PDB file of C-alpha atoms and ligand atoms in Angstrom:
ATOM      1  CA  MET K   1      21.383   1.869  -5.551  1.00  0.00           C
ATOM      2  CA  SER K   2      21.571  -1.477  -3.849  1.00  0.00           C
ATOM      3  CA  THR K   3      24.727  -3.309  -2.828  1.00  0.00           C
ATOM      4  CA  PRO K   4      25.619  -6.769  -4.220  1.00  0.00           C
ATOM      5  CA  GLU K   5      24.752  -8.215  -0.779  1.00  0.00           C
ATOM      6  CA  GLU K   6      21.298  -6.605  -0.800  1.00  0.00           C
ATOM      7  CA  LYS K   7      20.644  -8.059  -4.239  1.00  0.00           C
ATOM      8  CA  GLU K   8      21.754 -11.501  -3.074  1.00  0.00           C
ATOM      9  CA  ILE K   9      19.456 -11.237  -0.050  1.00  0.00           C
ATOM     10  CA  LEU K  10      16.557 -10.177  -2.277  1.00  0.00           C
ATOM     11  CA  LYS K  11      17.084 -13.269  -4.394  1.00  0.00           C
ATOM     12  CA  LEU K  12      16.862 -15.514  -1.323  1.00  0.00           C
ATOM     13  CA  ASN K  13      13.912 -13.612   0.147  1.00  0.00           C
ATOM     14  CA  LEU K  14      11.999 -13.931  -3.118  1.00  0.00           C
ATOM     15  CA  GLU K  15      12.692 -17.666  -3.340  1.00  0.00           C
ATOM     16  CA  ARG K  16      11.430 -18.164   0.187  1.00  0.00           C
ATOM     17  CA  SER K  17       8.395 -15.920  -0.025  1.00  0.00           C
ATOM     18  CA  ILE K  18       6.980 -16.620  -3.502  1.00  0.00           C
ATOM     19  CA  PRO K  19       5.355 -19.888  -2.290  1.00  0.00           C
ATOM     20  CA  LEU K  20       3.659 -17.983   0.553  1.00  0.00           C
ATOM     21  CA  PHE K  21       2.200 -15.416  -1.828  1.00  0.00           C
ATOM     22  CA  GLU K  22       1.095 -18.151  -4.221  1.00  0.00           C
ATOM     23  CA  LYS K  23      -1.104 -19.517  -1.451  1.00  0.00           C
ATOM     24  CA  GLU K  24      -2.769 -16.191  -0.719  1.00  0.00           C
ATOM     25  CA  SER K  25      -5.959 -15.386  -2.589  1.00  0.00           C
ATOM     26  CA  ALA K  26      -6.433 -12.152  -4.534  1.00  0.00           C
ATOM     27  CA  VAL K  27      -8.425 -10.756  -1.600  1.00  0.00           C
ATOM     28  CA  VAL K  28      -7.157 -11.562   1.871  1.00  0.00           C
ATOM     29  CA  HIS K  29      -9.730 -11.598   4.688  1.00  0.00           C
ATOM     30  CA  SER K  30      -8.246 -10.983   8.118  1.00  0.00           C
ATOM     31  CA  ASP K  31      -9.301 -10.270  11.662  1.00  0.00           C
ATOM     32  CA  PHE K  32      -6.758  -8.363  13.658  1.00  0.00           C
ATOM     33  CA  LYS K  33      -6.904  -6.364  16.873  1.00  0.00           C
ATOM     34  CA  LYS K  34      -4.518  -3.560  16.059  1.00  0.00           C
ATOM     35  CA  THR K  35      -3.234  -3.049  12.536  1.00  0.00           C
ATOM     36  CA  LEU K  36      -0.761  -0.620  11.046  1.00  0.00           C
ATOM     37  CA  ILE K  37      -1.751   0.527   7.562  1.00  0.00           C
ATOM     38  CA  ALA K  38       0.835   2.309   5.426  1.00  0.00           C
ATOM     39  CA  THR K  39       1.351   2.867   1.729  1.00  0.00           C
ATOM     40  CA  ASP K  40       3.583   4.158  -1.063  1.00  0.00           C
ATOM     41  CA  ILE K  41       6.949   3.690   0.646  1.00  0.00           C
ATOM     42  CA  HIS K  42       8.565   3.993  -2.807  1.00  0.00           C
ATOM     43  CA  GLY K  43      12.142   2.962  -2.088  1.00  0.00           C
ATOM     44  CA  ASP K  44      12.548   5.030   1.079  1.00  0.00           C
ATOM     45  CA  LEU K  45      14.145   2.646   3.592  1.00  0.00           C
ATOM     46  CA  ASN K  46      14.522   5.305   6.291  1.00  0.00           C
ATOM     47  CA  ALA K  47      10.821   6.102   6.136  1.00  0.00           C
ATOM     48  CA  LEU K  48       9.944   2.424   6.354  1.00  0.00           C
ATOM     49  CA  GLU K  49      12.200   1.859   9.359  1.00  0.00           C
ATOM     50  CA  PHE K  50      10.773   4.959  11.041  1.00  0.00           C
ATOM     51  CA  ILE K  51       7.235   3.640  10.507  1.00  0.00           C
ATOM     52  CA  LEU K  52       8.058   0.105  11.668  1.00  0.00           C
ATOM     53  CA  LYS K  53       9.666   1.388  14.870  1.00  0.00           C
ATOM     54  CA  PHE K  54       6.522   3.399  15.583  1.00  0.00           C
ATOM     55  CA  ALA K  55       4.337   0.350  14.922  1.00  0.00           C
ATOM     56  CA  GLU K  56       6.388  -1.647  17.389  1.00  0.00           C
ATOM     57  CA  GLU K  57       6.053   1.061  20.034  1.00  0.00           C
ATOM     58  CA  LYS K  58       2.292   1.090  19.458  1.00  0.00           C
ATOM     59  CA  GLU K  59       2.285  -2.699  19.843  1.00  0.00           C
ATOM     60  CA  VAL K  60       0.355  -3.435  16.681  1.00  0.00           C
ATOM     61  CA  ASP K  61      -0.317  -7.109  16.007  1.00  0.00           C
ATOM     62  CA  SER K  62      -0.411  -6.855  12.215  1.00  0.00           C
ATOM     63  CA  TYR K  63       0.546  -4.855   9.139  1.00  0.00           C
ATOM     64  CA  ILE K  64      -1.175  -4.009   5.886  1.00  0.00           C
ATOM     65  CA  PHE K  65       0.856  -2.230   3.217  1.00  0.00           C
ATOM     66  CA  LEU K  66      -1.118  -0.892   0.272  1.00  0.00           C
ATOM     67  CA  GLY K  67       1.546  -1.293  -2.409  1.00  0.00           C
ATOM     68  CA  ASP K  68       4.080   0.822  -4.307  1.00  0.00           C
ATOM     69  CA  TYR K  69       7.179  -0.366  -2.468  1.00  0.00           C
ATOM     70  CA  ILE K  70       9.609   0.401  -5.256  1.00  0.00           C
ATOM     71  CA  ASP K  71      10.779   3.308  -7.470  1.00  0.00           C
ATOM     72  CA  LYS K  72      11.203   7.049  -6.747  1.00  0.00           C
ATOM     73  CA  GLY K  73      13.594   6.425  -3.815  1.00  0.00           C
ATOM     74  CA  SER K  74      16.959   4.731  -4.273  1.00  0.00           C
ATOM     75  CA  GLU K  75      16.472   1.830  -1.861  1.00  0.00           C
ATOM     76  CA  SER K  76      13.757  -0.282  -3.420  1.00  0.00           C
ATOM     77  CA  VAL K  77      15.737  -3.498  -2.972  1.00  0.00           C
ATOM     78  CA  ALA K  78      16.311  -2.874   0.742  1.00  0.00           C
ATOM     79  CA  VAL K  79      12.650  -1.888   1.206  1.00  0.00           C
ATOM     80  CA  LEU K  80      11.521  -5.150  -0.404  1.00  0.00           C
ATOM     81  CA  ASN K  81      13.970  -7.077   1.766  1.00  0.00           C
ATOM     82  CA  THR K  82      12.668  -5.483   4.963  1.00  0.00           C
ATOM     83  CA  LEU K  83       9.035  -6.124   4.047  1.00  0.00           C
ATOM     84  CA  LEU K  84       9.625  -9.686   2.854  1.00  0.00           C
ATOM     85  CA  GLU K  85      11.471 -10.475   6.086  1.00  0.00           C
ATOM     86  CA  LEU K  86       8.504  -9.092   8.047  1.00  0.00           C
ATOM     87  CA  LYS K  87       6.236 -11.308   5.958  1.00  0.00           C
ATOM     88  CA  LEU K  88       8.418 -14.397   6.392  1.00  0.00           C
ATOM     89  CA  LYS K  89       8.572 -13.934  10.164  1.00  0.00           C
ATOM     90  CA  ASP K  90       4.806 -14.303  10.539  1.00  0.00           C
ATOM     91  CA  PRO K  91       3.025 -14.622   7.180  1.00  0.00           C
ATOM     92  CA  LYS K  92      -0.518 -14.269   8.542  1.00  0.00           C
ATOM     93  CA  LYS K  93       0.251 -10.979  10.291  1.00  0.00           C
ATOM     94  CA  THR K  94       1.687  -9.090   7.360  1.00  0.00           C
ATOM     95  CA  ILE K  95      -0.303  -8.351   4.223  1.00  0.00           C
ATOM     96  CA  LEU K  96       1.572  -6.847   1.298  1.00  0.00           C
ATOM     97  CA  LEU K  97      -0.814  -5.693  -1.416  1.00  0.00           C
ATOM     98  CA  ARG K  98       0.227  -5.023  -4.968  1.00  0.00           C
ATOM     99  CA  GLY K  99       0.587  -1.472  -6.291  1.00  0.00           C
ATOM    100  CA  ASN K 100       0.816  -0.264  -9.874  1.00  0.00           C
ATOM    101  CA  HIS K 101       4.616   0.015  -9.594  1.00  0.00           C
ATOM    102  CA  GLU K 102       4.756  -3.714  -8.854  1.00  0.00           C
ATOM    103  CA  THR K 103       4.145  -4.535 -12.489  1.00  0.00           C
ATOM    104  CA  ARG K 104       6.376  -5.523 -15.382  1.00  0.00           C
ATOM    105  CA  GLY K 105       5.405  -2.406 -17.279  1.00  0.00           C
ATOM    106  CA  LEU K 106       6.674   0.079 -14.685  1.00  0.00           C
ATOM    107  CA  SER K 107       9.327  -1.888 -12.801  1.00  0.00           C
ATOM    108  CA  ALA K 108      11.500  -2.314 -15.896  1.00  0.00           C
ATOM    109  CA  TRP K 109      12.223   1.302 -16.657  1.00  0.00           C
ATOM    110  CA  LEU K 110      12.056   3.312 -13.417  1.00  0.00           C
ATOM    111  CA  GLU K 111      14.522   3.399 -10.487  1.00  0.00           C
ATOM    112  CA  PHE K 112      14.072  -0.244  -9.487  1.00  0.00           C
ATOM    113  CA  GLY K 113      14.669  -1.461 -13.042  1.00  0.00           C
ATOM    114  CA  GLU K 114      17.653   0.816 -13.391  1.00  0.00           C
ATOM    115  CA  ASP K 115      19.159  -0.614 -10.202  1.00  0.00           C
ATOM    116  CA  LEU K 116      18.753  -4.143 -11.587  1.00  0.00           C
ATOM    117  CA  VAL K 117      19.684  -3.375 -15.169  1.00  0.00           C
ATOM    118  CA  TYR K 118      22.635  -5.794 -15.057  1.00  0.00           C
ATOM    119  CA  HIS K 119      20.620  -8.364 -13.075  1.00  0.00           C
ATOM    120  CA  PRO K 120      17.749  -9.275 -15.409  1.00  0.00           C
ATOM    121  CA  GLU K 121      17.189 -12.627 -13.661  1.00  0.00           C
ATOM    122  CA  LEU K 122      16.598 -10.842 -10.351  1.00  0.00           C
ATOM    123  CA  LEU K 123      14.237  -8.326 -11.977  1.00  0.00           C
ATOM    124  CA  ASP K 124      12.411 -11.262 -13.480  1.00  0.00           C
ATOM    125  CA  ALA K 125      12.132 -13.021 -10.103  1.00  0.00           C
ATOM    126  CA  ALA K 126      10.783  -9.783  -8.596  1.00  0.00           C
ATOM    127  CA  ASN K 127       8.182  -9.549 -11.358  1.00  0.00           C
ATOM    128  CA  GLU K 128       7.176 -13.154 -10.809  1.00  0.00           C
ATOM    129  CA  PHE K 129       6.660 -12.262  -7.139  1.00  0.00           C
ATOM    130  CA  PHE K 130       4.635  -9.140  -8.001  1.00  0.00           C
ATOM    131  CA  GLU K 131       2.233 -11.296 -10.028  1.00  0.00           C
ATOM    132  CA  LYS K 132       1.540 -13.493  -6.989  1.00  0.00           C
ATOM    133  CA  MET K 133       0.743 -10.598  -4.647  1.00  0.00           C
ATOM    134  CA  PRO K 134      -2.784 -10.126  -3.304  1.00  0.00           C
ATOM    135  CA  ILE K 135      -4.726  -7.147  -4.673  1.00  0.00           C
ATOM    136  CA  ALA K 136      -6.991  -6.265  -1.748  1.00  0.00           C
ATOM    137  CA  ALA K 137      -7.622  -7.013   1.905  1.00  0.00           C
ATOM    138  CA  VAL K 138     -10.811  -6.964   3.950  1.00  0.00           C
ATOM    139  CA  LEU K 139      -9.944  -6.086   7.517  1.00  0.00           C
ATOM    140  CA  ASN K 140     -12.316  -7.192  10.291  1.00  0.00           C
ATOM    141  CA  ASN K 141     -15.175  -7.500   7.754  1.00  0.00           C
ATOM    142  CA  GLN K 142     -15.345  -3.701   7.665  1.00  0.00           C
ATOM    143  CA  ILE K 143     -12.430  -2.031   5.952  1.00  0.00           C
ATOM    144  CA  PHE K 144     -11.618  -2.644   2.305  1.00  0.00           C
ATOM    145  CA  CYS K 145      -7.911  -2.007   1.627  1.00  0.00           C
ATOM    146  CA  ILE K 146      -6.585  -1.558  -1.904  1.00  0.00           C
ATOM    147  CA  HIS K 147      -3.879   0.384  -3.743  1.00  0.00           C
ATOM    148  CA  GLY K 148      -5.983   2.187  -6.361  1.00  0.00           C
ATOM    149  CA  CYS K 149      -9.727   1.821  -6.064  1.00  0.00           C
ATOM    150  CA  ILE K 150     -12.631  -0.484  -6.861  1.00  0.00           C
ATOM    151  CA  ALA K 151     -13.400  -1.170 -10.543  1.00  0.00           C
ATOM    152  CA  GLY K 152     -16.744   0.607 -10.371  1.00  0.00           C
ATOM    153  CA  SER K 153     -18.539  -2.084 -12.370  1.00  0.00           C
ATOM    154  CA  GLU K 154     -22.145  -3.111 -11.923  1.00  0.00           C
ATOM    155  CA  ASP K 155     -22.886  -5.423  -8.959  1.00  0.00           C
ATOM    156  CA  GLU K 156     -19.195  -5.515  -8.122  1.00  0.00           C
ATOM    157  CA  THR K 157     -18.049  -7.552  -5.129  1.00  0.00           C
ATOM    158  CA  PRO K 158     -14.569  -8.223  -3.709  1.00  0.00           C
ATOM    159  CA  THR K 159     -14.706 -11.756  -5.183  1.00  0.00           C
ATOM    160  CA  ASP K 160     -14.577 -10.239  -8.690  1.00  0.00           C
ATOM    161  CA  ILE K 161     -10.918  -9.416  -8.094  1.00  0.00           C
ATOM    162  CA  SER K 162      -8.365 -11.708  -9.670  1.00  0.00           C
ATOM    163  CA  LYS K 163      -4.583 -11.649  -9.565  1.00  0.00           C
ATOM    164  CA  ALA K 164      -4.559 -12.125 -13.334  1.00  0.00           C
ATOM    165  CA  GLU K 165      -6.338  -8.846 -14.139  1.00  0.00           C
ATOM    166  CA  PRO K 166      -5.409  -6.317 -11.511  1.00  0.00           C
ATOM    167  CA  LYS K 167      -5.142  -3.191 -13.679  1.00  0.00           C
ATOM    168  CA  CYS K 168      -8.214  -1.197 -12.610  1.00  0.00           C
ATOM    169  CA  TYR K 169      -7.716  -2.011  -8.914  1.00  0.00           C
ATOM    170  CA  ILE K 170      -4.108  -0.870  -8.820  1.00  0.00           C
ATOM    171  CA  TRP K 171      -4.558   2.177 -11.074  1.00  0.00           C
ATOM    172  CA  ASN K 172      -8.019   3.701 -10.446  1.00  0.00           C
ATOM    173  CA  ASP K 173      -8.609   6.750  -8.272  1.00  0.00           C
ATOM    174  CA  PRO K 174     -11.682   8.186  -6.589  1.00  0.00           C
ATOM    175  CA  GLY K 175     -13.325  11.080  -8.438  1.00  0.00           C
ATOM    176  CA  ALA K 176     -15.825  13.774  -7.522  1.00  0.00           C
ATOM    177  CA  GLU K 177     -18.364  13.002 -10.277  1.00  0.00           C
ATOM    178  CA  ASP K 178     -20.877  10.170 -10.028  1.00  0.00           C
ATOM    179  CA  GLY K 179     -20.160   7.131 -12.174  1.00  0.00           C
ATOM    180  CA  LEU K 180     -16.911   6.294 -13.917  1.00  0.00           C
ATOM    181  CA  THR K 181     -14.984   9.127 -15.540  1.00  0.00           C
ATOM    182  CA  PRO K 182     -11.843   8.784 -17.677  1.00  0.00           C
ATOM    183  CA  SER K 183      -8.495   9.185 -15.955  1.00  0.00           C
ATOM    184  CA  PRO K 184      -5.483  11.125 -17.205  1.00  0.00           C
ATOM    185  CA  ARG K 185      -3.422   8.132 -16.010  1.00  0.00           C
ATOM    186  CA  GLY K 186      -4.262   6.200 -19.174  1.00  0.00           C
ATOM    187  CA  ASN K 187      -6.576   3.946 -21.127  1.00  0.00           C
ATOM    188  CA  SER K 188      -9.004   1.723 -19.204  1.00  0.00           C
ATOM    189  CA  ILE K 189      -8.166   3.570 -15.975  1.00  0.00           C
ATOM    190  CA  HIS K 190     -10.990   5.478 -14.290  1.00  0.00           C
ATOM    191  CA  ARG K 191     -12.028   7.790 -11.560  1.00  0.00           C
ATOM    192  CA  VAL K 192     -14.690   6.160  -9.445  1.00  0.00           C
ATOM    193  CA  GLY K 193     -17.490   8.418  -8.254  1.00  0.00           C
ATOM    194  CA  PRO K 194     -19.308   8.732  -4.924  1.00  0.00           C
ATOM    195  CA  ASN K 195     -22.446   6.808  -5.962  1.00  0.00           C
ATOM    196  CA  LEU K 196     -20.365   3.769  -6.967  1.00  0.00           C
ATOM    197  CA  ILE K 197     -18.314   3.820  -3.760  1.00  0.00           C
ATOM    198  CA  SER K 198     -21.414   4.157  -1.640  1.00  0.00           C
ATOM    199  CA  ASP K 199     -23.239   1.315  -3.481  1.00  0.00           C
ATOM    200  CA  TYR K 200     -20.180  -0.930  -3.253  1.00  0.00           C
ATOM    201  CA  LEU K 201     -19.889  -0.488   0.508  1.00  0.00           C
ATOM    202  CA  LYS K 202     -23.612  -1.086   1.036  1.00  0.00           C
ATOM    203  CA  ARG K 203     -23.780  -4.110  -1.282  1.00  0.00           C
ATOM    204  CA  ASN K 204     -20.796  -5.757   0.370  1.00  0.00           C
ATOM    205  CA  ASP K 205     -21.598  -4.762   3.939  1.00  0.00           C
ATOM    206  CA  LEU K 206     -18.363  -2.790   4.331  1.00  0.00           C
ATOM    207  CA  LYS K 207     -17.791   0.497   6.108  1.00  0.00           C
ATOM    208  CA  LEU K 208     -14.739   2.109   4.595  1.00  0.00           C
ATOM    209  CA  ILE K 209     -12.317   1.970   1.688  1.00  0.00           C
ATOM    210  CA  ILE K 210      -8.732   2.866   2.492  1.00  0.00           C
ATOM    211  CA  ARG K 211      -6.343   3.292  -0.441  1.00  0.00           C
ATOM    212  CA  GLY K 212      -3.028   4.875  -1.402  1.00  0.00           C
ATOM    213  CA  HIS K 213      -1.699   5.601  -4.887  1.00  0.00           C
ATOM    214  CA  THR K 214      -2.364   9.341  -5.146  1.00  0.00           C
ATOM    215  CA  SER K 215       0.471  11.438  -3.806  1.00  0.00           C
ATOM    216  CA  HIS K 216      -0.636  14.467  -1.841  1.00  0.00           C
ATOM    217  CA  THR K 217       0.867  16.576   0.873  1.00  0.00           C
ATOM    218  CA  GLU K 218      -1.748  16.145   3.588  1.00  0.00           C
ATOM    219  CA  GLY K 219      -1.097  12.500   4.499  1.00  0.00           C
ATOM    220  CA  VAL K 220      -4.840  11.796   4.706  1.00  0.00           C
ATOM    221  CA  LYS K 221      -7.660  12.923   2.434  1.00  0.00           C
ATOM    222  CA  TYR K 222     -11.255  12.142   3.268  1.00  0.00           C
ATOM    223  CA  TRP K 223     -13.610  11.495   0.389  1.00  0.00           C
ATOM    224  CA  PHE K 224     -17.354  11.000   0.151  1.00  0.00           C
ATOM    225  CA  ASP K 225     -18.368  11.873   3.692  1.00  0.00           C
ATOM    226  CA  GLY K 226     -15.645   9.635   5.135  1.00  0.00           C
ATOM    227  CA  LYS K 227     -16.550   6.534   3.091  1.00  0.00           C
ATOM    228  CA  LEU K 228     -13.124   6.521   1.457  1.00  0.00           C
ATOM    229  CA  VAL K 229      -9.739   7.572   2.795  1.00  0.00           C
ATOM    230  CA  SER K 230      -6.787   8.328   0.550  1.00  0.00           C
ATOM    231  CA  LEU K 231      -3.688   7.679   2.626  1.00  0.00           C
ATOM    232  CA  TYR K 232      -0.142   8.635   1.698  1.00  0.00           C
ATOM    233  CA  SER K 233       2.890   7.542   3.735  1.00  0.00           C
ATOM    234  CA  GLY K 234       5.547   8.588   1.221  1.00  0.00           C
ATOM    235  CA  ILE K 235       7.690  11.543   2.155  1.00  0.00           C
ATOM    236  CA  HIS K 236       9.687  11.697  -1.061  1.00  0.00           C
ATOM    237  CA  LEU K 237       7.798  14.768  -2.221  1.00  0.00           C
ATOM    238  CA  ASP K 238      10.364  16.853  -0.340  1.00  0.00           C
ATOM    239  CA  GLY K 239       9.829  20.320   1.015  1.00  0.00           C
ATOM    240  CA  LEU K 240       9.733  20.940   4.722  1.00  0.00           C
ATOM    241  CA  GLN K 241       6.005  21.141   5.206  1.00  0.00           C
ATOM    242  CA  VAL K 242       5.047  17.945   3.426  1.00  0.00           C
ATOM    243  CA  LYS K 243       3.087  15.677   5.711  1.00  0.00           C
ATOM    244  CA  ALA K 244       2.711  11.949   5.396  1.00  0.00           C
ATOM    245  CA  ALA K 245       0.569   9.603   7.452  1.00  0.00           C
ATOM    246  CA  VAL K 246      -0.039   6.059   8.595  1.00  0.00           C
ATOM    247  CA  ALA K 247      -3.202   4.593  10.081  1.00  0.00           C
ATOM    248  CA  ILE K 248      -3.706   2.304  13.034  1.00  0.00           C
ATOM    249  CA  ALA K 249      -6.979   0.389  12.840  1.00  0.00           C
ATOM    250  CA  LYS K 250      -8.415  -0.958  16.054  1.00  0.00           C
ATOM    251  CA  GLU K 251     -11.910  -2.428  16.239  1.00  0.00           C
ATOM    252  CA  ASP K 252     -14.359   0.338  15.243  1.00  0.00           C
ATOM    253  CA  GLU K 253     -11.801   3.085  15.168  1.00  0.00           C
ATOM    254  CA  ILE K 254      -8.988   4.262  12.937  1.00  0.00           C
ATOM    255  CA  LYS K 255      -6.362   6.680  14.146  1.00  0.00           C
ATOM    256  CA  PHE K 256      -4.226   8.603  11.681  1.00  0.00           C
ATOM    257  CA  HIS K 257      -0.731   9.622  12.743  1.00  0.00           C
ATOM    258  CA  TYR K 258       1.188  12.275  10.840  1.00  0.00           C
ATOM    259  CA  PHE K 259       4.901  12.650  10.275  1.00  0.00           C
ATOM    260  CA  ARG K 260       7.282  14.739   8.234  1.00  0.00           C
ATOM    261  CA  LYS K 261      10.915  14.943   7.310  1.00  0.00           C
ATOM    262  CA  THR K 262      13.027  17.964   8.129  1.00  0.00           C
ATOM    263  CA  LYS K 263      16.672  18.057   7.105  1.00  0.00           C
ATOM    264  CA  ASN K 264      16.765  14.294   6.666  1.00  0.00           C
ATOM    265  CA  ARG K 265      15.242  13.668  10.070  1.00  0.00           C
ATOM    266  CA  PHE K 266      11.831  12.117  10.449  1.00  0.00           C
ATOM    267  CA  GLU K 267       9.508  13.265  13.174  1.00  0.00           C
ATOM    268  CA  TRP K 268       5.997  12.468  14.270  1.00  0.00           C
ATOM    269  CA  LEU K 269       3.727  15.479  14.523  1.00  0.00           C
ATOM    270  CA  ASP K 270       1.657  16.023  17.627  1.00  0.00           C
ATOM    271  CA  GLU K 271      -1.506  15.898  15.636  1.00  0.00           C
ATOM    272  CA  SER K 272      -3.453  12.724  15.114  1.00  0.00           C
ATOM    273  CA  GLU K 273      -7.068  12.152  14.155  1.00  0.00           C
ATOM    274  CA  LYS K 274      -9.552   9.527  15.156  1.00  0.00           C
ATOM    275  CA  MET K 275     -12.220   8.258  12.838  1.00  0.00           C
ATOM    276  CA  LYS K 276     -15.090   6.088  14.076  1.00  0.00           C
ATOM    277  CA  LEU K 277     -16.399   3.526  11.623  1.00  0.00           C
ATOM    278  CA  LYS K 278     -20.116   4.043  11.162  1.00  0.00           C
TER     279      LYS K 278
HETATM  280 MN1   MN C 301       0.487   3.919  -7.186  1.00  0.00          MN
END
């Protein structure tokens, strides 16, 4: 649960940052030299601080977060404050994409909504902010970053994405079968198959899709011969052996770094993996 001070700070941070997000388009195109990519922090301030310290040590010049900042953990307000302050410090260097938890539907009745139950005006300001957030980012003309997945529609391009209708992009998942298959997550949500991912990348001259959204215990899951990566940086699944991961993208290469939490202490694992963009 957040303190009264944290809530007050969130109010000010939202007031200051909403105009910045209003100016950003639904798909942000950026060229960076060394970018940290992380996702699904879900109210875990300690995890976020652990990741940001690592990013600083690695001297990244930019950050892309793939959404789902709130709920599950108890410190959603503090997580939003930390990320908004990072954004306000240098707006061009920090991209905060929208996740499916950053929606009126979910934010009202999970942990974040519960925390703000006696502060409806602050919850409303947060929801106004969520609606201004960008949905996707194209990094160095090669890597397509999104919370859920592409829509999987015919002749789809990144310019089809609008802030007004984000549902499929923040909810979809990849799926093993070609074409679109129904998702247990709900109506008008789909699993997007390998043929659609492959066509989308080719049509739009992109090399990789990196997305979050699906919790799993490996940190990184490779799909479709490395055309799509499902990243998970949340460590709230508990259990000693649960691994989470972040990515550092640098020119034609992405390096995945793994960490875990043991007895409330975070630690980086020795293992890391490099992936060359083809
Ligand atoms: Mn999600």
